[in-house]
């Protein structure tokens, strides 16, 4: 998706900005540097962490096992601290499942990576005429709008890019950092005050000329966030991104891998008052050798970091105010293919939610004995998003207006999954 302002080509936009290359990358990356009222966030006490499993994880090998069937694969279920069983390769997470619940009756239609990713992030199927805002943009917009004390961006994407802000505008775009908290092109080491000020003045001149050409709202939006960008670049609150300053025992608890560091960073950002953090763990597109890949690689990494995140948040008194969402764009086929893999499957699969007032320790819905169909009430991306918004204290009557003037209901009018909320 393009984020160039309407009314100009990407080439024009990029060439126009080339003269300020030393500063424009940080400025664009700070598109989400919208300030929020720290006291209000503390009072409301709401954050959301999305654990995004890019590629489509096989949920019937993790959360909804079918042992002893032709489709079930070799993994066995184990008991948990909740009223459900999960994979034997998730033993640490089994010990915190009283805080998490599995929605086993997800049924969607988008089995293409790009379309599924967009749909699961927005609650809307892709439409060439409109770009819808993602979870992070919606939640950041609703919890951080019109406040002015939080200098850390309200929507942070860790370890990979998220879906963007759509018609909400660049002010609510994801702020992308590495799993170590590093912000690309942000460092100012070796810059003196005079050098910094001269570059900022150059950028302001370019921005002013750009806005005066009446090129569209994105140009004005970009100029408005420049001052906030500069404040963020020099803010003490950026210390929240310094995950390497954590004690070694805490790093070891989460795991010394990218996803573990990302989850640890997410906890730090929750402590700092950030409303929405997305942590990426890709590599789930397992068309071949799926069982060895899961047991030897993906599940140990997931198990360690996910269980540590829940445990850490709970011990710090943050889990009740932090909603955790685990999902990918779809799942994998119940049928095992000739390469000992599973292909794309969206008809019957699972997501996980917990914390934030969500009822924990239960499995919502059922699939058939072979996992090929949902046998209870099916739930969609819209329903999951509506449930998360309710947990976050966001009214489902909220309606946005797209750039074309069309009203767009939050979560696409999805229904709340009643078993998950009181």
CSV table of C-alpha atoms in Angstrom, one decimal:
chain,number,residue,atom,x,y,z
A,1,UNK,CA,0.0,0.0,0.0
A,2,UNK,CA,1.3,3.5,-0.8
A,3,UNK,CA,1.5,6.2,1.7
A,4,UNK,CA,2.4,9.0,-0.7
A,5,UNK,CA,0.0,11.9,-0.3
A,6,UNK,CA,-3.0,11.9,-2.7
A,7,UNK,CA,-2.6,13.9,-5.9
A,8,UNK,CA,1.0,13.0,-6.6
A,9,UNK,CA,3.0,10.1,-7.8
A,10,UNK,CA,5.4,8.2,-5.5
A,11,UNK,CA,8.2,9.3,-7.8
A,12,UNK,CA,7.3,12.9,-7.4
A,13,UNK,CA,6.9,12.5,-3.7
A,14,UNK,CA,10.3,10.8,-3.2
A,15,UNK,CA,12.2,13.1,-5.5
A,16,UNK,CA,10.7,16.1,-3.7
A,17,UNK,CA,11.9,14.8,-0.4
A,18,UNK,CA,15.3,13.6,-1.6
A,19,UNK,CA,17.0,16.9,-0.7
A,20,UNK,CA,16.3,16.2,3.0
A,21,UNK,CA,17.4,12.5,2.9
A,22,UNK,CA,19.3,12.9,6.1
A,23,UNK,CA,16.2,13.7,8.0
A,24,UNK,CA,13.1,12.5,6.1
A,25,UNK,CA,13.5,8.8,6.8
A,26,UNK,CA,13.3,9.4,10.6
A,27,UNK,CA,10.4,11.9,10.0
A,28,UNK,CA,8.4,9.4,7.9
A,29,UNK,CA,9.1,6.6,10.4
A,30,UNK,CA,7.7,8.8,13.1
A,31,UNK,CA,4.3,9.0,11.4
A,32,UNK,CA,2.8,7.5,14.5
A,33,UNK,CA,4.5,9.8,17.0
A,34,UNK,CA,1.2,11.2,18.3
A,35,UNK,CA,1.4,12.4,21.9
A,36,UNK,CA,-1.0,11.0,24.4
A,37,UNK,CA,-2.0,12.0,27.9
A,38,UNK,CA,-0.1,9.7,30.2
A,39,UNK,CA,-2.4,10.3,33.2
A,40,UNK,CA,-5.5,9.3,31.1
A,41,UNK,CA,-3.7,6.2,29.8
A,42,UNK,CA,-2.8,5.3,33.4
A,43,UNK,CA,-6.4,5.9,34.6
A,44,UNK,CA,-7.8,3.8,31.8
A,45,UNK,CA,-5.0,1.3,32.1
A,46,UNK,CA,-5.5,-0.3,28.7
A,47,UNK,CA,-3.0,-1.8,26.4
A,48,UNK,CA,-3.0,-4.5,23.7
A,49,UNK,CA,-0.2,-6.8,22.6
A,50,UNK,CA,-0.8,-8.7,19.3
A,51,UNK,CA,1.4,-11.7,18.7
A,52,UNK,CA,1.4,-11.9,14.9
A,53,UNK,CA,2.2,-15.3,13.4
A,54,UNK,CA,3.0,-14.4,9.8
A,55,UNK,CA,2.6,-17.2,7.3
A,56,UNK,CA,-0.4,-19.0,8.8
A,57,UNK,CA,0.3,-21.3,11.8
A,58,UNK,CA,-1.2,-24.8,11.9
A,59,UNK,CA,-3.6,-24.3,14.9
A,60,UNK,CA,-4.7,-27.9,14.9
A,61,UNK,CA,-1.1,-28.8,15.9
A,62,UNK,CA,-1.0,-26.1,18.6
A,63,UNK,CA,-4.4,-25.3,20.1
A,64,UNK,CA,-7.0,-27.8,18.8
A,65,UNK,CA,-5.4,-31.2,18.4
A,66,UNK,CA,-7.0,-34.2,16.8
A,67,UNK,CA,-5.0,-37.2,18.1
A,68,UNK,CA,-5.6,-40.6,16.5
A,69,UNK,CA,-7.1,-39.3,13.3
A,70,UNK,CA,-5.7,-39.3,9.7
A,71,UNK,CA,-5.5,-35.5,9.8
A,72,UNK,CA,-4.2,-35.1,13.4
A,73,UNK,CA,-0.5,-35.5,12.9
A,74,UNK,CA,1.9,-36.9,15.5
A,75,UNK,CA,1.5,-34.4,18.3
A,76,UNK,CA,-0.4,-35.2,21.5
A,77,UNK,CA,-2.5,-32.9,23.7
A,78,UNK,CA,-1.5,-32.1,27.3
A,79,UNK,CA,-3.6,-30.7,30.2
A,80,UNK,CA,-3.3,-27.1,31.2
A,81,UNK,CA,-4.2,-24.9,34.1
A,82,UNK,CA,-7.3,-24.0,32.2
A,83,UNK,CA,-10.2,-26.1,31.2
A,84,UNK,CA,-8.7,-27.2,27.9
A,85,UNK,CA,-5.8,-29.1,26.4
A,86,UNK,CA,-3.1,-27.8,24.0
A,87,UNK,CA,0.0,-29.2,22.2
A,88,UNK,CA,2.6,-31.2,24.1
A,89,UNK,CA,5.2,-28.8,22.6
A,90,UNK,CA,3.7,-25.9,24.5
A,91,UNK,CA,4.4,-27.0,28.1
A,92,UNK,CA,5.3,-23.6,29.5
A,93,UNK,CA,2.2,-22.0,28.0
A,94,UNK,CA,0.1,-24.8,29.4
A,95,UNK,CA,1.0,-23.5,32.9
A,96,UNK,CA,-0.5,-20.0,32.1
A,97,UNK,CA,-3.6,-21.1,30.1
A,98,UNK,CA,-5.8,-20.1,33.0
A,99,UNK,CA,-5.1,-16.6,31.8
A,100,UNK,CA,-5.7,-17.3,28.1
A,101,UNK,CA,-8.6,-18.7,26.0
A,102,UNK,CA,-8.7,-20.4,22.6
A,103,UNK,CA,-11.3,-19.5,20.0
A,104,UNK,CA,-11.5,-22.8,18.1
A,105,UNK,CA,-14.4,-21.9,15.9
A,106,UNK,CA,-12.8,-19.2,13.7
A,107,UNK,CA,-14.1,-19.5,10.1
A,108,UNK,CA,-12.9,-17.1,7.5
A,109,UNK,CA,-12.7,-17.0,3.7
A,110,UNK,CA,-9.3,-15.3,2.9
A,111,UNK,CA,-6.7,-18.0,2.3
A,112,UNK,CA,-4.3,-15.8,0.5
A,113,UNK,CA,-1.4,-14.4,2.5
A,114,UNK,CA,-1.8,-10.8,1.6
A,115,UNK,CA,-5.6,-10.7,1.7
A,116,UNK,CA,-5.7,-12.8,4.9
A,117,UNK,CA,-3.2,-10.5,6.6
A,118,UNK,CA,-5.2,-7.5,5.7
A,119,UNK,CA,-8.5,-9.0,6.8
A,120,UNK,CA,-7.3,-10.3,10.1
A,121,UNK,CA,-5.7,-6.9,10.9
A,122,UNK,CA,-8.7,-4.7,9.9
A,123,UNK,CA,-11.9,-6.7,10.0
A,124,UNK,CA,-12.4,-5.8,6.3
A,125,UNK,CA,-11.7,-7.7,3.2
A,126,UNK,CA,-9.4,-5.8,0.8
A,127,UNK,CA,-11.1,-3.2,-1.3
A,128,UNK,CA,-9.2,-1.3,-4.1
A,129,UNK,CA,-11.2,1.8,-3.4
A,130,UNK,CA,-10.4,2.2,0.3
A,131,UNK,CA,-7.7,1.4,2.8
A,132,UNK,CA,-9.0,0.4,6.2
A,133,UNK,CA,-7.2,1.1,9.5
A,134,UNK,CA,-5.6,-1.8,11.4
A,135,UNK,CA,-6.1,-2.9,15.0
A,136,UNK,CA,-3.1,-0.8,16.1
A,137,UNK,CA,-4.3,2.3,14.4
A,138,UNK,CA,-7.8,2.0,15.6
A,139,UNK,CA,-6.8,1.3,19.2
A,140,UNK,CA,-4.2,4.0,19.3
A,141,UNK,CA,-6.6,6.5,17.8
A,142,UNK,CA,-9.3,5.7,20.4
A,143,UNK,CA,-7.0,5.6,23.4
A,144,UNK,CA,-4.4,8.3,22.6
A,145,UNK,CA,-6.3,10.9,20.7
A,146,UNK,CA,-6.2,14.6,21.8
A,147,UNK,CA,-3.6,14.0,24.6
A,148,UNK,CA,-0.2,15.5,24.8
A,149,UNK,CA,2.1,13.9,27.4
A,150,UNK,CA,3.1,10.5,26.0
A,151,UNK,CA,6.0,11.0,23.7
A,152,UNK,CA,6.4,7.4,22.7
A,153,UNK,CA,4.3,6.5,19.6
A,154,UNK,CA,0.9,4.8,20.5
A,155,UNK,CA,1.3,2.1,17.9
A,156,UNK,CA,4.6,0.2,17.8
A,157,UNK,CA,5.3,-2.8,15.5
A,158,UNK,CA,8.2,-4.9,16.6
A,159,UNK,CA,10.2,-7.2,14.4
A,160,UNK,CA,8.2,-6.6,11.2
A,161,UNK,CA,5.8,-4.1,9.6
A,162,UNK,CA,2.1,-4.1,10.4
A,163,UNK,CA,-0.9,-3.1,8.3
A,164,UNK,CA,-1.2,0.6,8.1
A,165,UNK,CA,-3.6,3.3,9.3
A,166,UNK,CA,-5.7,3.5,6.1
A,167,UNK,CA,-8.1,6.5,6.0
A,168,UNK,CA,-7.2,7.5,9.6
A,169,UNK,CA,-4.0,9.0,8.2
A,170,UNK,CA,-0.3,8.8,8.8
A,171,UNK,CA,-0.5,10.1,12.3
A,172,UNK,CA,-1.7,6.6,13.3
A,173,UNK,CA,0.8,4.6,11.3
A,174,UNK,CA,2.8,1.9,13.0
A,175,UNK,CA,6.2,2.9,14.4
A,176,UNK,CA,8.5,0.0,13.4
A,177,UNK,CA,11.4,-1.1,15.4
A,178,UNK,CA,13.7,-4.1,15.5
A,179,UNK,CA,13.2,-6.8,18.2
A,180,UNK,CA,16.2,-5.1,20.0
A,181,UNK,CA,14.3,-1.8,20.0
A,182,UNK,CA,16.5,-0.2,17.4
A,183,UNK,CA,14.9,2.5,15.3
A,184,UNK,CA,16.3,2.7,11.8
A,185,UNK,CA,17.9,6.0,10.8
A,186,UNK,CA,17.0,7.6,14.1
A,187,UNK,CA,20.5,7.9,15.6
A,188,UNK,CA,22.0,11.3,16.0
A,189,UNK,CA,25.3,10.4,17.3
A,190,UNK,CA,27.9,12.9,16.3
A,191,UNK,CA,25.3,15.6,15.5
A,192,UNK,CA,25.8,18.9,17.2
A,193,UNK,CA,23.0,21.3,17.9
A,194,UNK,CA,23.9,23.5,15.0
A,195,UNK,CA,23.9,20.6,12.5
A,196,UNK,CA,20.6,19.3,13.8
A,197,UNK,CA,18.9,22.7,13.7
A,198,UNK,CA,20.2,23.4,10.2
A,199,UNK,CA,18.8,20.1,8.9
A,200,UNK,CA,15.5,20.7,10.6
A,201,UNK,CA,15.2,24.1,9.1
A,202,UNK,CA,15.9,22.6,5.7
A,203,UNK,CA,13.2,20.1,6.2
A,204,UNK,CA,10.7,22.7,7.4
A,205,UNK,CA,11.3,24.7,4.3
A,206,UNK,CA,10.6,21.7,2.1
A,207,UNK,CA,7.6,20.8,4.2
A,208,UNK,CA,6.2,24.3,4.0
A,209,UNK,CA,6.6,24.5,0.2
A,210,UNK,CA,5.0,21.1,-0.1
A,211,UNK,CA,2.0,22.1,1.9
A,212,UNK,CA,1.6,25.4,0.0
A,213,UNK,CA,1.2,23.4,-3.2
A,214,UNK,CA,-2.1,22.1,-1.9
A,215,UNK,CA,-1.1,18.5,-2.6
A,216,UNK,CA,-3.6,16.9,-0.2
A,217,UNK,CA,-4.1,16.3,3.5
A,218,UNK,CA,-1.2,13.9,3.8
A,219,UNK,CA,1.3,16.7,3.2
A,220,UNK,CA,-0.2,18.8,6.0
A,221,UNK,CA,-0.4,15.8,8.3
A,222,UNK,CA,3.3,15.1,7.6
A,223,UNK,CA,4.2,18.6,8.4
A,224,UNK,CA,2.2,18.6,11.7
A,225,UNK,CA,4.1,15.7,13.1
A,226,UNK,CA,7.5,17.1,12.4
A,227,UNK,CA,7.8,18.9,15.7
A,228,UNK,CA,6.5,15.9,17.5
A,229,UNK,CA,9.0,13.8,15.7
A,230,UNK,CA,11.9,16.0,16.9
A,231,UNK,CA,10.6,15.9,20.5
A,232,UNK,CA,10.4,12.1,20.3
A,233,UNK,CA,14.0,11.9,18.9
A,234,UNK,CA,15.3,13.6,22.0
A,235,UNK,CA,12.8,12.2,24.6
A,236,UNK,CA,13.9,10.3,27.7
A,237,UNK,CA,10.9,8.1,27.1
A,238,UNK,CA,12.8,6.5,24.3
A,239,UNK,CA,14.6,4.5,27.1
A,240,UNK,CA,11.6,2.1,27.0
A,241,UNK,CA,13.1,0.8,23.7
A,242,UNK,CA,16.4,-0.2,25.3
A,243,UNK,CA,15.5,-3.8,25.9
A,244,UNK,CA,19.1,-4.8,26.2
A,245,UNK,CA,19.2,-3.0,29.6
A,246,UNK,CA,17.0,-5.7,31.1
A,247,UNK,CA,18.6,-8.0,33.6
A,248,UNK,CA,20.1,-11.2,32.1
A,249,UNK,CA,17.7,-13.4,33.9
A,250,UNK,CA,14.8,-11.6,32.4
A,251,UNK,CA,16.3,-11.9,28.9
A,252,UNK,CA,16.8,-15.6,29.5
A,253,UNK,CA,13.2,-16.0,30.7
A,254,UNK,CA,11.8,-14.7,27.4
A,255,UNK,CA,14.5,-16.3,25.2
A,256,UNK,CA,17.6,-14.9,23.5
A,257,UNK,CA,15.9,-14.8,20.1
A,258,UNK,CA,14.2,-12.1,18.1
A,259,UNK,CA,10.7,-13.0,19.2
A,260,UNK,CA,11.7,-13.4,22.9
A,261,UNK,CA,13.3,-9.9,22.8
A,262,UNK,CA,10.3,-8.5,21.0
A,263,UNK,CA,7.9,-9.8,23.7
A,264,UNK,CA,10.2,-8.4,26.4
A,265,UNK,CA,10.2,-5.1,24.6
A,266,UNK,CA,6.4,-5.2,24.4
A,267,UNK,CA,6.2,-5.5,28.2
A,268,UNK,CA,8.5,-2.5,28.6
A,269,UNK,CA,6.2,-0.5,26.2
A,270,UNK,CA,3.1,-1.5,28.1
A,271,UNK,CA,4.8,-0.2,31.3
A,272,UNK,CA,5.5,3.1,29.4
A,273,UNK,CA,1.8,3.4,28.5
A,274,UNK,CA,1.8,2.5,24.8
A,275,UNK,CA,-1.7,1.4,23.9
A,276,UNK,CA,-0.9,-1.1,21.1
A,277,UNK,CA,2.2,-3.2,20.4
A,278,UNK,CA,2.5,-5.9,17.7
A,279,UNK,CA,5.2,-8.4,17.9
A,280,UNK,CA,6.0,-10.5,14.7
A,281,UNK,CA,7.0,-14.1,14.5
A,282,UNK,CA,7.1,-15.2,10.9
A,283,UNK,CA,7.9,-18.5,9.3
A,284,UNK,CA,4.6,-20.4,9.6
A,285,UNK,CA,4.0,-21.1,5.9
A,286,UNK,CA,4.9,-24.8,6.4
A,287,UNK,CA,4.0,-26.5,3.1
A,288,UNK,CA,6.6,-29.2,3.9
A,289,UNK,CA,8.3,-30.9,6.9
A,290,UNK,CA,5.8,-29.2,9.2
A,291,UNK,CA,6.1,-31.4,12.2
A,292,UNK,CA,9.9,-31.2,12.6
A,293,UNK,CA,9.7,-27.4,12.0
A,294,UNK,CA,7.1,-27.0,14.7
A,295,UNK,CA,8.6,-29.3,17.3
A,296,UNK,CA,12.2,-28.3,16.8
A,297,UNK,CA,11.9,-24.6,16.0
A,298,UNK,CA,8.7,-22.6,16.0
A,299,UNK,CA,6.9,-24.0,19.0
A,300,UNK,CA,9.8,-23.9,21.5
A,301,UNK,CA,10.3,-20.2,20.6
A,302,UNK,CA,6.7,-19.4,20.9
A,303,UNK,CA,6.2,-21.3,24.1
A,304,UNK,CA,9.0,-19.7,25.9
A,305,UNK,CA,8.2,-16.1,25.0
A,306,UNK,CA,4.5,-16.3,25.2
A,307,UNK,CA,4.5,-17.9,28.6
A,308,UNK,CA,7.1,-15.5,29.9
A,309,UNK,CA,5.0,-12.5,28.6
A,310,UNK,CA,1.9,-13.7,30.5
A,311,UNK,CA,3.9,-14.5,33.6
A,312,UNK,CA,5.8,-11.2,33.6
A,313,UNK,CA,2.7,-9.1,33.0
A,314,UNK,CA,0.8,-10.9,35.7
A,315,UNK,CA,3.6,-10.5,38.3
A,316,UNK,CA,3.8,-6.8,37.6
A,317,UNK,CA,0.0,-6.3,37.9
A,318,UNK,CA,-0.3,-5.4,34.2
A,319,UNK,CA,-2.2,-8.5,32.8
A,320,UNK,CA,-5.6,-7.3,33.9
A,321,UNK,CA,-5.2,-4.2,31.9
A,322,UNK,CA,-3.4,-5.7,28.9
A,323,UNK,CA,-5.2,-7.7,26.3
A,324,UNK,CA,-3.1,-10.3,24.4
A,325,UNK,CA,-4.1,-11.5,21.0
A,326,UNK,CA,-2.4,-14.4,19.2
A,327,UNK,CA,-3.2,-15.1,15.5
A,328,UNK,CA,-2.0,-15.4,11.9
A,329,UNK,CA,-3.7,-14.7,8.6
A,330,UNK,CA,-5.3,-18.2,8.6
A,331,UNK,CA,-4.3,-21.8,9.5
A,332,UNK,CA,-3.1,-24.9,7.7
A,333,UNK,CA,-5.1,-27.7,6.0
A,334,UNK,CA,-6.2,-30.7,8.1
A,335,UNK,CA,-5.1,-32.9,5.3
A,336,UNK,CA,-1.3,-33.6,5.4
A,337,UNK,CA,0.2,-33.2,1.9
A,338,UNK,CA,2.8,-35.4,0.1
A,339,UNK,CA,5.6,-33.2,1.4
A,340,UNK,CA,4.6,-33.8,5.1
A,341,UNK,CA,3.2,-30.3,5.2
A,342,UNK,CA,-0.1,-28.5,5.4
A,343,UNK,CA,-1.4,-26.0,2.9
A,344,UNK,CA,-3.5,-22.8,3.4
A,345,UNK,CA,-6.8,-23.2,5.3
A,346,UNK,CA,-9.3,-20.6,6.6
A,347,UNK,CA,-12.5,-22.6,7.1
A,348,UNK,CA,-11.9,-23.9,10.6
A,349,UNK,CA,-9.1,-22.7,12.9
A,350,UNK,CA,-8.1,-21.1,16.2
A,351,UNK,CA,-7.0,-17.8,17.7
A,352,UNK,CA,-6.0,-17.0,21.3
A,353,UNK,CA,-6.9,-14.1,23.5
A,354,UNK,CA,-6.4,-13.3,27.1
A,355,UNK,CA,-5.7,-10.8,29.8
A,356,UNK,CA,-7.5,-7.4,29.8
A,357,UNK,CA,-10.6,-8.7,31.5
A,358,UNK,CA,-11.0,-11.6,28.9
A,359,UNK,CA,-12.3,-14.8,30.5
A,360,UNK,CA,-9.3,-17.2,30.7
A,361,UNK,CA,-8.9,-20.9,30.7
A,362,UNK,CA,-11.6,-21.9,28.2
A,363,UNK,CA,-12.0,-23.1,24.7
A,364,UNK,CA,-14.7,-21.3,22.7
A,365,UNK,CA,-16.4,-23.3,20.0
A,366,UNK,CA,-15.6,-26.7,18.4
A,367,UNK,CA,-14.4,-28.2,15.2
A,368,UNK,CA,-15.2,-31.6,13.8
A,369,UNK,CA,-13.2,-34.7,14.8
A,370,UNK,CA,-11.0,-34.3,11.7
A,371,UNK,CA,-10.7,-30.5,12.0
A,372,UNK,CA,-12.3,-29.9,8.6
A,373,UNK,CA,-15.3,-27.8,9.7
A,374,UNK,CA,-16.7,-25.7,12.5
A,375,UNK,CA,-19.5,-27.4,14.4
A,376,UNK,CA,-20.6,-24.5,16.6
A,377,UNK,CA,-21.2,-20.9,16.0
A,378,UNK,CA,-18.5,-19.6,13.7
A,379,UNK,CA,-16.5,-16.5,14.4
A,380,UNK,CA,-14.9,-14.0,12.0
A,381,UNK,CA,-12.2,-11.5,12.1
A,382,UNK,CA,-14.8,-8.8,12.8
A,383,UNK,CA,-16.1,-10.7,15.8
A,384,UNK,CA,-12.6,-11.1,17.2
A,385,UNK,CA,-11.8,-7.5,16.7
A,386,UNK,CA,-15.1,-6.4,18.3
A,387,UNK,CA,-14.3,-8.6,21.3
A,388,UNK,CA,-10.9,-7.0,21.7
A,389,UNK,CA,-12.3,-3.5,21.4
A,390,UNK,CA,-14.9,-4.3,24.1
A,391,UNK,CA,-12.1,-5.6,26.3
A,392,UNK,CA,-10.2,-2.3,25.7
A,393,UNK,CA,-13.2,-0.2,26.7
A,394,UNK,CA,-13.8,1.0,23.2
A,395,UNK,CA,-17.4,1.6,22.2
A,396,UNK,CA,-18.6,-0.6,19.4
A,397,UNK,CA,-20.9,2.2,18.3
A,398,UNK,CA,-17.8,4.1,17.2
A,399,UNK,CA,-18.0,5.1,13.5
A,400,UNK,CA,-15.2,6.5,11.4
A,401,UNK,CA,-15.6,8.5,8.2
A,402,UNK,CA,-13.4,7.5,5.3
A,403,UNK,CA,-11.8,10.1,3.0
A,404,UNK,CA,-14.7,9.6,0.6
A,405,UNK,CA,-17.2,10.5,3.3
A,406,UNK,CA,-18.4,7.0,3.8
A,407,UNK,CA,-19.2,5.9,7.4
A,408,UNK,CA,-17.2,2.9,8.6
A,409,UNK,CA,-18.3,1.2,11.8
A,410,UNK,CA,-15.5,0.0,14.1
A,411,UNK,CA,-14.6,-3.7,13.7
A,412,UNK,CA,-16.9,-3.7,10.7
A,413,UNK,CA,-19.8,-4.2,13.0
A,414,UNK,CA,-18.6,-7.5,14.3
A,415,UNK,CA,-20.3,-9.2,17.3
A,416,UNK,CA,-18.7,-9.8,20.7
A,417,UNK,CA,-17.8,-13.4,21.5
A,418,UNK,CA,-19.9,-13.6,24.6
A,419,UNK,CA,-18.1,-16.4,26.3
A,420,UNK,CA,-15.0,-14.3,26.5
A,421,UNK,CA,-16.4,-11.2,28.2
A,422,UNK,CA,-18.3,-10.8,31.4
